[in-house]
């Protein structure tokens, strides 16, 4: 939960949903790792 709260924010530039990730390398890497783990379920 903490990783997601610090990850950044969802924006919708030009109508496309985008996750703007924090500058923190640790947080970015944790979030990308979690997203990769979820990819097979999508």
C-alpha positions as YAML, in Angstrom:
chain: A
units: angstrom
residues:
- id: 1
  name: UNK
  ca: [0.00, 0.00, 0.00]
- id: 2
  name: UNK
  ca: [2.78, 2.42, 0.88]
- id: 3
  name: UNK
  ca: [4.58, 1.78, -2.40]
- id: 4
  name: UNK
  ca: [1.46, 2.59, -4.39]
- id: 5
  name: UNK
  ca: [0.76, 5.73, -2.36]
- id: 6
  name: UNK
  ca: [4.26, 7.01, -3.07]
- id: 7
  name: UNK
  ca: [4.38, 5.85, -6.68]
- id: 8
  name: UNK
  ca: [3.00, 8.97, -8.23]
- id: 9
  name: UNK
  ca: [-0.31, 9.93, -9.73]
- id: 10
  name: UNK
  ca: [-2.66, 8.88, -12.47]
- id: 11
  name: UNK
  ca: [-3.27, 11.53, -15.11]
- id: 12
  name: UNK
  ca: [-5.19, 11.54, -18.39]
- id: 13
  name: UNK
  ca: [-3.24, 13.65, -20.89]
- id: 14
  name: UNK
  ca: [-4.86, 13.60, -24.34]
- id: 15
  name: UNK
  ca: [-7.46, 11.13, -23.02]
- id: 16
  name: UNK
  ca: [-4.96, 8.35, -22.28]
- id: 17
  name: UNK
  ca: [-4.59, 7.16, -18.66]
- id: 18
  name: UNK
  ca: [-0.97, 7.51, -17.57]
- id: 19
  name: UNK
  ca: [0.87, 6.71, -14.34]
- id: 20
  name: UNK
  ca: [3.48, 9.37, -13.57]
- id: 21
  name: UNK
  ca: [6.01, 7.60, -11.37]
- id: 22
  name: UNK
  ca: [7.97, 9.11, -8.48]
- id: 23
  name: UNK
  ca: [11.58, 10.10, -8.97]
- id: 24
  name: UNK
  ca: [12.54, 7.59, -6.28]
- id: 25
  name: UNK
  ca: [14.37, 4.70, -7.96]
- id: 26
  name: UNK
  ca: [13.39, 2.31, -5.14]
- id: 27
  name: UNK
  ca: [9.67, 3.11, -5.44]
- id: 28
  name: UNK
  ca: [9.77, 2.99, -9.23]
- id: 29
  name: UNK
  ca: [11.48, -0.42, -9.23]
- id: 30
  name: UNK
  ca: [9.06, -1.88, -6.66]
- id: 31
  name: UNK
  ca: [6.06, -0.63, -8.63]
- id: 32
  name: UNK
  ca: [7.38, -1.97, -11.94]
- id: 33
  name: UNK
  ca: [8.08, -5.33, -10.31]
- id: 34
  name: UNK
  ca: [4.49, -5.50, -9.02]
- id: 35
  name: UNK
  ca: [3.10, -4.54, -12.44]
- id: 36
  name: UNK
  ca: [5.19, -7.24, -14.12]
- id: 37
  name: UNK
  ca: [3.80, -9.80, -11.67]
- id: 38
  name: UNK
  ca: [0.24, -8.72, -12.55]
- id: 39
  name: UNK
  ca: [0.79, -8.86, -16.32]
- id: 40
  name: UNK
  ca: [-0.22, -12.56, -16.72]
- id: 41
  name: UNK
  ca: [-3.57, -11.83, -15.05]
- id: 42
  name: UNK
  ca: [-4.42, -9.02, -17.48]
...
